[in-house]
mmCIF file of C-alpha atoms in Angstrom:
data_model
loop_
_atom_site.group_PDB
_atom_site.id
_atom_site.type_symbol
_atom_site.label_atom_id
_atom_site.label_comp_id
_atom_site.label_asym_id
_atom_site.label_seq_id
_atom_site.Cartn_x
_atom_site.Cartn_y
_atom_site.Cartn_z
ATOM 1 C CA GLU A 1 63.368 -31.527 -7.861
ATOM 2 C CA LYS A 2 62.021 -34.766 -6.909
ATOM 3 C CA LYS A 3 60.055 -34.613 -4.158
ATOM 4 C CA ARG A 4 58.974 -30.181 -5.921
ATOM 5 C CA SER A 5 57.796 -33.304 -8.938
ATOM 6 C CA LYS A 6 55.504 -35.716 -6.578
ATOM 7 C CA ILE A 7 54.832 -32.512 -4.545
ATOM 8 C CA ARG A 8 53.562 -31.336 -8.915
ATOM 9 C CA LYS A 9 51.595 -35.481 -8.541
ATOM 10 C CA ILE A 10 49.682 -35.853 -5.189
ATOM 11 C CA LEU A 11 48.518 -32.532 -6.578
ATOM 12 C CA LEU A 12 47.313 -33.057 -10.088
ATOM 13 C CA ARG A 13 45.800 -35.932 -9.156
ATOM 14 C CA SER A 14 44.003 -34.466 -5.544
ATOM 15 C CA LEU A 15 42.622 -32.422 -8.079
ATOM 16 C CA LEU A 16 41.931 -33.701 -11.653
ATOM 17 C CA LEU A 17 40.294 -36.840 -8.564
ATOM 18 C CA LEU A 18 37.478 -33.439 -7.459
ATOM 19 C CA VAL A 19 36.989 -31.773 -10.685
ATOM 20 C CA PHE A 20 35.816 -36.013 -11.493
ATOM 21 C CA LEU A 21 33.680 -36.319 -8.428
ATOM 22 C CA MET A 22 32.099 -33.001 -8.207
ATOM 23 C CA SER A 23 32.132 -34.229 -12.146
ATOM 24 C CA VAL A 24 29.040 -37.333 -10.900
ATOM 25 C CA LEU A 25 27.574 -34.705 -8.933
ATOM 26 C CA ALA A 26 26.601 -32.303 -11.982
ATOM 27 C CA VAL A 27 25.278 -35.068 -13.859
ATOM 28 C CA LEU A 28 23.513 -37.402 -10.082
ATOM 29 C CA THR A 29 21.147 -33.160 -9.826
ATOM 30 C CA ARG A 30 20.955 -33.772 -13.385
ATOM 31 C CA ASN A 31 18.805 -37.208 -13.630
ATOM 32 C CA ARG A 32 15.012 -37.159 -13.508
ATOM 33 C CA TRP A 33 15.666 -39.812 -9.981
ATOM 34 C CA VAL A 34 17.723 -37.739 -7.536
ATOM 35 C CA GLN A 35 15.805 -34.255 -8.346
ATOM 36 C CA THR A 36 12.741 -35.709 -7.002
ATOM 37 C CA ARG A 37 14.845 -37.083 -3.951
ATOM 38 C CA ILE A 38 16.258 -33.205 -3.783
ATOM 39 C CA SER A 39 12.396 -31.646 -4.171
ATOM 40 C CA GLN A 40 11.075 -34.323 -1.506
ATOM 41 C CA TYR A 41 14.100 -34.049 0.631
ATOM 42 C CA PHE A 42 13.613 -29.533 -0.049
ATOM 43 C CA ALA A 43 9.599 -29.904 1.530
ATOM 44 C CA ASN A 44 10.233 -32.452 3.771
ATOM 45 C CA GLU A 45 13.021 -30.078 5.840
ATOM 46 C CA ILE A 46 10.834 -26.835 5.021
ATOM 47 C CA SER A 47 7.845 -28.477 6.378
ATOM 48 C CA GLN A 48 8.481 -29.877 9.138
ATOM 49 C CA SER A 49 10.663 -26.173 10.193
ATOM 50 C CA LEU A 50 7.840 -24.781 9.982
ATOM 51 C CA GLY A 51 4.902 -27.173 10.512
ATOM 52 C CA VAL A 52 2.795 -26.320 7.565
ATOM 53 C CA GLU A 53 2.179 -28.289 4.378
ATOM 54 C CA VAL A 54 4.592 -27.578 1.328
ATOM 55 C CA SER A 55 5.576 -28.898 -1.834
ATOM 56 C CA ILE A 56 7.935 -28.508 -4.767
ATOM 57 C CA GLN A 57 7.560 -30.210 -8.286
ATOM 58 C CA GLY A 58 10.419 -30.114 -9.405
ATOM 59 C CA VAL A 59 13.896 -29.022 -8.108
ATOM 60 C CA GLU A 60 17.705 -28.194 -9.857
ATOM 61 C CA VAL A 61 20.960 -28.451 -8.477
ATOM 62 C CA ASP A 62 23.897 -27.322 -10.197
ATOM 63 C CA PHE A 63 27.012 -27.896 -8.077
ATOM 64 C CA LEU A 64 25.050 -27.434 -4.815
ATOM 65 C CA ARG A 65 24.453 -23.263 -5.333
ATOM 66 C CA ASN A 66 23.003 -22.817 -8.362
ATOM 67 C CA PHE A 67 19.705 -23.872 -7.234
ATOM 68 C CA HIS A 68 16.149 -23.835 -9.829
ATOM 69 C CA PHE A 69 12.049 -24.489 -8.303
ATOM 70 C CA GLU A 70 9.208 -24.853 -9.738
ATOM 71 C CA GLY A 71 6.025 -24.861 -8.760
ATOM 72 C CA PHE A 72 6.302 -24.231 -4.936
ATOM 73 C CA LEU A 73 3.790 -24.638 -2.347
ATOM 74 C CA MET A 74 3.458 -23.244 1.033
ATOM 75 C CA LYS A 75 -0.231 -23.336 3.007
ATOM 76 C CA ASP A 76 -1.129 -21.599 5.503
ATOM 77 C CA LEU A 77 -2.451 -23.263 8.851
ATOM 78 C CA HIS A 78 -5.910 -23.321 7.201
ATOM 79 C CA LEU A 79 -5.011 -25.256 3.890
ATOM 80 C CA ASP A 80 -5.160 -21.932 1.989
ATOM 81 C CA THR A 81 -2.069 -20.760 0.012
ATOM 82 C CA LEU A 82 0.184 -18.629 1.693
ATOM 83 C CA ILE A 83 2.939 -18.719 -0.766
ATOM 84 C CA TYR A 84 3.686 -20.146 -5.104
ATOM 85 C CA GLY A 85 6.430 -19.738 -6.307
ATOM 86 C CA ARG A 86 6.598 -20.236 -10.580
ATOM 87 C CA THR A 87 10.262 -20.810 -10.264
ATOM 88 C CA LEU A 88 12.467 -19.397 -8.219
ATOM 89 C CA ASP A 89 16.225 -19.215 -8.748
ATOM 90 C CA PHE A 90 19.179 -18.754 -6.945
ATOM 91 C CA ARG A 91 22.082 -19.512 -6.088
ATOM 92 C CA ILE A 92 23.802 -19.786 -1.823
ATOM 93 C CA SER A 93 27.337 -18.130 -1.835
ATOM 94 C CA ASP A 94 27.439 -19.020 1.822
ATOM 95 C CA TRP A 95 26.036 -21.430 4.277
ATOM 96 C CA ASN A 96 26.141 -22.540 8.121
ATOM 97 C CA MET A 97 23.879 -25.405 7.905
ATOM 98 C CA ALA A 98 24.750 -25.129 12.438
ATOM 99 C CA GLU A 99 23.872 -21.723 13.074
ATOM 100 C CA ASN A 100 21.233 -22.292 10.597
ATOM 101 C CA ASP A 101 22.298 -19.497 8.370
ATOM 102 C CA PHE A 102 22.501 -18.958 4.721
ATOM 103 C CA LYS A 103 23.240 -15.965 2.776
ATOM 104 C CA ILE A 104 21.954 -16.056 -1.444
ATOM 105 C CA ASN A 105 23.742 -13.773 -4.290
ATOM 106 C CA HIS A 106 20.859 -13.198 -5.974
ATOM 107 C CA LEU A 107 16.735 -14.484 -6.151
ATOM 108 C CA ASP A 108 14.837 -14.591 -9.255
ATOM 109 C CA ALA A 109 10.717 -14.951 -9.065
ATOM 110 C CA TYR A 110 8.449 -15.808 -11.241
ATOM 111 C CA GLY A 111 4.676 -15.963 -10.839
ATOM 112 C CA LEU A 112 5.452 -15.272 -6.864
ATOM 113 C CA LEU A 113 1.803 -15.294 -5.334
ATOM 114 C CA PHE A 114 1.450 -14.011 -1.501
ATOM 115 C CA ARG A 115 -1.488 -14.062 -0.058
ATOM 116 C CA MET A 116 -1.809 -12.582 3.840
ATOM 117 C CA GLY A 117 -4.378 -11.663 5.754
ATOM 118 C CA ASN A 118 -6.766 -13.051 9.096
ATOM 119 C CA TYR A 119 -8.916 -15.594 9.156
ATOM 120 C CA ASP A 120 -12.517 -14.964 10.979
ATOM 121 C CA GLY A 121 -12.125 -15.208 14.690
ATOM 122 C CA GLU A 122 -7.699 -15.010 14.646
ATOM 123 C CA GLU A 123 -6.313 -12.509 16.133
ATOM 124 C CA LYS A 124 -2.892 -12.578 13.083
ATOM 125 C CA PHE A 125 -1.725 -12.533 9.670
ATOM 126 C CA ASN A 126 -2.041 -16.442 8.690
ATOM 127 C CA TYR A 127 1.883 -15.382 8.046
ATOM 128 C CA GLU A 128 2.661 -14.619 11.607
ATOM 129 C CA TYR A 129 1.097 -18.753 12.858
ATOM 130 C CA VAL A 130 3.399 -20.824 10.604
ATOM 131 C CA PHE A 131 7.155 -18.277 11.233
ATOM 132 C CA LEU A 132 6.767 -16.518 13.816
ATOM 133 C CA GLU A 133 5.079 -19.383 15.561
ATOM 134 C CA ASP A 134 7.807 -21.566 17.482
ATOM 135 C CA GLY A 135 6.513 -24.486 15.427
ATOM 136 C CA SER A 136 10.225 -25.559 13.817
ATOM 137 C CA GLN A 137 12.397 -28.679 15.671
ATOM 138 C CA THR A 138 15.483 -26.549 16.080
ATOM 139 C CA ASN A 139 15.510 -23.398 18.601
ATOM 140 C CA ILE A 140 18.331 -22.471 16.611
ATOM 141 C CA PRO A 141 16.347 -19.486 14.629
ATOM 142 C CA LEU A 142 17.264 -18.668 10.934
ATOM 143 C CA LYS A 143 19.097 -16.045 9.982
ATOM 144 C CA LEU A 144 18.924 -15.378 6.106
ATOM 145 C CA SER A 145 20.518 -13.293 3.365
ATOM 146 C CA ILE A 146 19.801 -11.763 -0.306
ATOM 147 C CA ASP A 147 22.017 -9.595 -1.681
ATOM 148 C CA ASP A 148 19.733 -9.466 -5.160
ATOM 149 C CA VAL A 149 16.410 -10.807 -5.749
ATOM 150 C CA SER A 150 13.831 -10.084 -8.708
ATOM 151 C CA LEU A 151 10.531 -10.210 -9.085
ATOM 152 C CA ASN A 152 8.443 -10.301 -12.046
ATOM 153 C CA GLN A 153 5.002 -11.006 -13.232
ATOM 154 C CA CYS A 154 4.317 -11.866 -9.049
ATOM 155 C CA GLU A 155 0.905 -11.820 -7.043
ATOM 156 C CA TYR A 156 -0.599 -9.687 -3.919
ATOM 157 C CA VAL A 157 -3.222 -10.400 -1.265
ATOM 158 C CA LEU A 158 -3.978 -8.645 1.461
ATOM 159 C CA PHE A 159 -7.232 -10.056 3.240
ATOM 160 C CA SER A 160 -9.102 -9.279 6.579
ATOM 161 C CA GLY A 161 -11.808 -12.080 6.273
ATOM 162 C CA THR A 162 -12.481 -15.713 5.679
ATOM 163 C CA LYS A 163 -14.676 -14.573 2.817
ATOM 164 C CA ALA A 164 -13.889 -10.980 2.168
ATOM 165 C CA HIS A 165 -12.734 -11.851 -0.765
ATOM 166 C CA GLU A 166 -16.877 -12.396 -2.107
ATOM 167 C CA PHE A 167 -17.618 -8.526 -1.903
ATOM 168 C CA ASN A 168 -16.342 -7.508 -4.595
ATOM 169 C CA LYS A 169 -17.159 -4.736 -7.160
ATOM 170 C CA GLN A 170 -15.571 -4.899 -10.841
ATOM 171 C CA GLY A 171 -13.692 -1.687 -11.221
ATOM 172 C CA GLU A 172 -15.097 -1.305 -7.179
ATOM 173 C CA PHE A 173 -12.735 -0.520 -4.536
ATOM 174 C CA ASN A 174 -12.271 -3.277 -1.554
ATOM 175 C CA PRO A 175 -10.840 -2.244 1.435
ATOM 176 C CA SER A 176 -10.835 -6.527 3.179
ATOM 177 C CA TYR A 177 -9.499 -7.595 -0.167
ATOM 178 C CA LEU A 178 -6.480 -6.226 -2.310
ATOM 179 C CA ARG A 179 -4.865 -7.988 -5.130
ATOM 180 C CA TYR A 180 -2.094 -6.607 -6.888
ATOM 181 C CA LYS A 181 -1.178 -8.004 -9.838
ATOM 182 C CA GLN A 182 2.215 -8.361 -12.206
ATOM 183 C CA VAL A 183 3.973 -7.202 -9.857
ATOM 184 C CA ASP A 184 7.787 -6.409 -10.974
ATOM 185 C CA ALA A 185 10.223 -5.093 -8.847
ATOM 186 C CA SER A 186 14.342 -5.259 -7.255
ATOM 187 C CA VAL A 187 15.577 -4.981 -4.726
ATOM 188 C CA SER A 188 18.660 -5.772 -2.753
ATOM 189 C CA GLY A 189 20.293 -5.865 0.879
ATOM 190 C CA PHE A 190 18.012 -7.697 1.622
ATOM 191 C CA ASN A 191 17.851 -9.886 5.617
ATOM 192 C CA LEU A 192 16.451 -11.712 7.327
ATOM 193 C CA ASN A 193 18.195 -11.559 11.558
ATOM 194 C CA ASP A 194 17.721 -13.984 14.245
ATOM 195 C CA GLN A 195 15.264 -11.715 16.048
ATOM 196 C CA GLY A 196 13.018 -12.051 12.776
ATOM 197 C CA ILE A 197 13.553 -8.992 11.699
ATOM 198 C CA VAL A 198 13.749 -8.686 7.940
ATOM 199 C CA PHE A 199 14.848 -5.808 6.323
ATOM 200 C CA MET A 200 14.999 -5.107 2.471
ATOM 201 C CA GLU A 201 15.412 -2.108 -0.231
ATOM 202 C CA VAL A 202 12.284 -1.905 -2.534
ATOM 203 C CA ASN A 203 13.968 -0.388 -5.568
ATOM 204 C CA ASP A 204 11.512 0.487 -9.028
ATOM 205 C CA LEU A 205 7.890 -2.324 -7.579
ATOM 206 C CA ALA A 206 5.048 -0.991 -10.658
ATOM 207 C CA THR A 207 2.421 -3.323 -9.369
ATOM 208 C CA LEU A 208 -2.308 -2.978 -10.552
ATOM 209 C CA GLY A 209 -4.415 -3.233 -8.692
ATOM 210 C CA ARG A 210 -7.038 -5.630 -8.266
ATOM 211 C CA SER A 211 -8.868 -1.992 -9.181
ATOM 212 C CA GLY A 212 -7.877 -0.761 -12.169
ATOM 213 C CA GLN A 213 -5.294 1.359 -10.338
ATOM 214 C CA LYS A 214 -2.105 0.955 -12.215
ATOM 215 C CA ILE A 215 1.469 2.570 -9.701
ATOM 216 C CA ASP A 216 4.071 2.471 -11.659
ATOM 217 C CA LYS A 217 6.199 2.637 -9.340
ATOM 218 C CA ILE A 218 7.633 2.268 -5.333
ATOM 219 C CA SER A 219 11.072 2.834 -3.730
ATOM 220 C CA THR A 220 11.421 2.493 -0.419
ATOM 221 C CA HIS A 221 13.671 1.339 2.776
ATOM 222 C CA LEU A 222 11.195 -0.814 4.993
ATOM 223 C CA THR A 223 11.446 -2.418 7.751
ATOM 224 C CA ILE A 224 8.654 -5.903 8.722
ATOM 225 C CA ASP A 225 8.954 -6.015 12.229
ATOM 226 C CA GLY A 226 5.839 -9.222 12.990
ATOM 227 C CA PRO A 227 2.580 -7.730 11.998
ATOM 228 C CA ASN A 228 4.145 -3.829 12.541
ATOM 229 C CA LEU A 229 6.003 -2.076 9.364
ATOM 230 C CA ASP A 230 7.700 0.686 8.288
ATOM 231 C CA PHE A 231 8.632 1.959 5.409
ATOM 232 C CA GLN A 232 11.040 4.570 5.324
ATOM 233 C CA LYS A 233 12.071 7.293 2.284
ATOM 234 C CA LEU A 234 8.637 5.721 1.165
ATOM 235 C CA GLU A 235 8.307 6.949 -3.029
ATOM 236 C CA ILE A 236 4.779 6.378 -4.696
ATOM 237 C CA LEU A 237 4.083 7.241 -8.073
ATOM 238 C CA THR A 238 0.743 6.406 -9.759
ATOM 239 C CA GLY A 239 -1.084 9.172 -12.325
ATOM 240 C CA GLN A 240 -0.686 12.694 -11.528
ATOM 241 C CA THR A 241 0.427 12.116 -8.078
ATOM 242 C CA LYS A 242 3.263 11.330 -7.044
ATOM 243 C CA ILE A 243 3.995 10.943 -2.658
ATOM 244 C CA ILE A 244 6.564 11.720 -0.668
ATOM 245 C CA GLY A 245 7.007 10.081 3.034
ATOM 246 C CA SER A 246 6.529 7.034 5.846
ATOM 247 C CA LEU A 247 4.318 5.194 6.876
ATOM 248 C CA GLY A 248 4.743 3.422 9.930
ATOM 249 C CA ILE A 249 2.504 0.621 10.848
ATOM 250 C CA LYS A 250 2.076 -0.712 14.028
ATOM 251 C CA GLU A 251 0.169 -2.744 16.257
ATOM 252 C CA LEU A 252 -1.756 -1.548 18.729
ATOM 253 C CA PRO A 253 -1.726 -2.555 22.678
ATOM 254 C CA GLU A 254 -4.385 -4.789 23.595
ATOM 255 C CA SER A 255 -6.134 -4.529 20.075
ATOM 256 C CA LYS A 256 -9.460 -6.136 19.718
ATOM 257 C CA GLY A 257 -11.717 -5.708 16.774
ATOM 258 C CA THR A 258 -10.579 -6.279 12.722
ATOM 259 C CA TYR A 259 -7.422 -5.496 11.054
ATOM 260 C CA PHE A 260 -9.133 -2.135 10.639
ATOM 261 C CA ASP A 261 -9.326 -1.391 14.449
ATOM 262 C CA LYS A 262 -5.924 -3.477 15.370
ATOM 263 C CA PHE A 263 -3.486 -1.027 13.513
ATOM 264 C CA ASN A 264 -1.758 2.506 14.240
ATOM 265 C CA TYR A 265 -1.546 3.701 10.840
ATOM 266 C CA GLN A 266 0.997 7.308 11.021
ATOM 267 C CA LEU A 267 0.953 8.536 7.595
ATOM 268 C CA ARG A 268 3.491 11.230 6.587
ATOM 269 C CA LEU A 269 3.111 13.372 3.654
ATOM 270 C CA ILE A 270 6.501 16.382 1.852
ATOM 271 C CA LYS A 271 5.489 18.617 -0.373
ATOM 272 C CA SER A 272 3.271 15.330 -2.347
ATOM 273 C CA ASN A 273 1.636 16.545 -5.338
ATOM 274 C CA ILE A 274 -1.944 14.648 -5.056
ATOM 275 C CA SER A 275 -4.188 14.575 -7.911
ATOM 276 C CA LEU A 276 -8.135 13.527 -6.900
ATOM 277 C CA SER A 277 -8.130 12.395 -9.744
ATOM 278 C CA ASP A 278 -6.060 9.017 -8.747
ATOM 279 C CA ILE A 279 -7.794 9.105 -5.412
ATOM 280 C CA GLY A 280 -11.242 8.738 -7.471
ATOM 281 C CA TYR A 281 -10.150 4.665 -7.014
ATOM 282 C CA TYR A 282 -10.774 4.922 -3.348
ATOM 283 C CA ALA A 283 -13.579 7.524 -3.704
ATOM 284 C CA PRO A 284 -15.691 7.473 -6.655
ATOM 285 C CA TYR A 285 -17.048 10.477 -5.940
ATOM 286 C CA LEU A 286 -13.170 12.236 -7.211
ATOM 287 C CA LYS A 287 -12.122 10.547 -10.141
ATOM 288 C CA THR A 288 -14.158 13.428 -12.425
ATOM 289 C CA HIS A 289 -11.651 15.921 -10.426
ATOM 290 C CA ARG A 290 -9.107 17.480 -11.602
ATOM 291 C CA ALA A 291 -7.569 20.293 -9.575
ATOM 292 C CA ASN A 292 -3.891 19.095 -8.277
ATOM 293 C CA PHE A 293 -2.742 19.364 -5.059
ATOM 294 C CA LYS A 294 0.782 20.203 -2.559
ATOM 295 C CA VAL A 295 0.258 18.777 0.240
ATOM 296 C CA THR A 296 1.683 18.224 3.823
ATOM 297 C CA ALA A 297 0.336 15.996 6.995
ATOM 298 C CA ASP A 298 0.831 13.572 9.300
ATOM 299 C CA VAL A 299 -1.863 11.669 9.419
ATOM 300 C CA PHE A 300 -2.296 8.747 12.295
ATOM 301 C CA GLY A 301 -4.928 6.466 13.764
ATOM 302 C CA PRO A 302 -6.416 2.859 13.206
ATOM 303 C CA LEU A 303 -7.807 3.381 9.598
ATOM 304 C CA SER A 304 -11.471 3.347 10.797
ATOM 305 C CA ASN A 305 -10.810 6.688 12.953
ATOM 306 C CA LEU A 306 -8.033 7.932 10.896
ATOM 307 C CA SER A 307 -6.940 11.365 11.411
ATOM 308 C CA SER A 308 -5.121 14.968 10.521
ATOM 309 C CA ALA A 309 -4.294 18.225 11.255
ATOM 310 C CA ASN A 310 -3.200 21.404 9.968
ATOM 311 C CA ILE A 311 -3.380 19.495 6.788
ATOM 312 C CA ARG A 312 -1.709 22.162 4.313
ATOM 313 C CA ALA A 313 -2.203 22.105 0.672
ATOM 314 C CA VAL A 314 -1.903 24.650 -2.483
ATOM 315 C CA SER A 315 -3.787 23.615 -5.557
ATOM 316 C CA ASP A 316 -2.909 24.018 -9.234
ATOM 317 C CA GLN A 317 -5.114 27.093 -9.340
ATOM 318 C CA GLY A 318 -3.787 29.274 -6.644
ATOM 319 C CA SER A 319 -6.444 27.349 -3.701
ATOM 320 C CA ASN A 320 -3.900 27.843 -0.922
ATOM 321 C CA LEU A 321 -5.513 25.818 1.769
ATOM 322 C CA THR A 322 -5.361 25.052 6.031
ATOM 323 C CA PHE A 323 -7.636 22.470 7.401
ATOM 324 C CA ASP A 324 -8.290 19.642 9.988
ATOM 325 C CA TYR A 325 -10.196 15.943 8.346
ATOM 326 C CA LYS A 326 -11.252 13.562 10.234
ATOM 327 C CA CYS A 327 -12.951 10.044 7.946
ATOM 328 C CA THR A 328 -13.678 7.311 10.190
ATOM 329 C CA GLY A 329 -16.351 3.650 7.663
ATOM 330 C CA ILE A 330 -13.283 2.089 6.540
ATOM 331 C CA PRO A 331 -13.813 -0.351 5.567
ATOM 332 C CA GLU A 332 -17.557 -0.256 4.807
ATOM 333 C CA VAL A 333 -17.070 2.053 1.972
ATOM 334 C CA PRO A 334 -20.753 3.489 1.416
ATOM 335 C CA HIS A 335 -20.539 4.140 4.815
ATOM 336 C CA MET A 336 -17.218 6.610 5.288
ATOM 337 C CA LYS A 337 -17.962 9.833 6.688
ATOM 338 C CA HIS A 338 -15.440 12.990 6.204
ATOM 339 C CA TRP A 339 -14.926 15.699 8.723
ATOM 340 C CA LEU A 340 -13.266 19.038 6.889
ATOM 341 C CA THR A 341 -12.190 22.153 9.434
ATOM 342 C CA PHE A 342 -11.169 25.214 7.008
ATOM 343 C CA LYS A 343 -9.144 27.799 8.969
ATOM 344 C CA ASN A 344 -7.146 30.505 7.782
ATOM 345 C CA SER A 345 -7.554 29.365 4.228
ATOM 346 C CA SER A 346 -7.987 31.426 0.771
ATOM 347 C CA PHE A 347 -9.856 29.465 -3.167
ATOM 348 C CA SER A 348 -9.017 30.172 -6.210
ATOM 349 C CA SER A 349 -12.368 30.836 -8.704
ATOM 350 C CA SER A 350 -10.855 28.575 -11.395
ATOM 351 C CA ASP A 351 -10.561 25.634 -8.508
ATOM 352 C CA ILE A 352 -14.267 27.214 -6.635
ATOM 353 C CA ALA A 353 -15.850 26.541 -10.490
ATOM 354 C CA ARG A 354 -14.633 23.281 -11.359
ATOM 355 C CA PHE A 355 -15.681 21.627 -8.453
ATOM 356 C CA PHE A 356 -19.723 22.679 -9.039
ATOM 357 C CA ASN A 357 -18.803 22.198 -13.115
#
């Protein structure tokens, strides 16, 4: 009995000591001077690992697992913003520093900006030079998994050309400069493996495009492998349009030219409901047309030279169309050309009338 009592006292003292140390640690991590040093430490570690400029305005840490970042800024090699987060909150569930392996329960991002694209004279995207080049001081690749991600009031920019934004016109689509604001989304199953490949499930993403188009929902299983993107189980809702299918974007071998020449697109539409007025954001001459079609198609090629054979489209007024399609000229919207070759098609009188009204 005396032996058991002694063991209990040792355990109790050990527990009290652990609680005391954790309390001291919690108090220290809330001290402004300590937080500043923690911010500098994280910024320096990330900066040295990736070889780019990184700054963090503030950090709060609870028990070395719950992190709150404010004013997180990462620049690309041109010293332009690559990633900015107004606030980032996350909880680390497990980590292995020796293996560079981190697991996060939940990440909440508010006011996050991700700006990616090609600068003049460069073949790769700006983020590829940061994340996919070997600029780190370690040979151990980063592995990261996040159970759930919440994006709130975020922003995404994709540009092709250093001065692509200078060609923007209010309310008009500029293929060389895409900017989506008010991005809200939930993401589950985010995983970055040791090969640098990212997988995630995007759920209920909503946003507003620079040209004024509101996208009500995007959901997909997304894989990112370097510059290549694969969207499976893709669903997009915008206005009266509901797109169902898949999209693959893959860099062509020995590719040259701009982004619009270097990547092969493979878009599959499966009985998708498409309203011509919704396409009007990209083709202004269709804005006044209210025709709705159920479309099945496979579209492929670089954006500068897209084509599709045997597109099947049935209108809400009874037209039944089968045709081949070809489009050239992107990104020069005024110089775009379209070819349609109809075969075994029938047009309803109602559709003909509303196209000429």
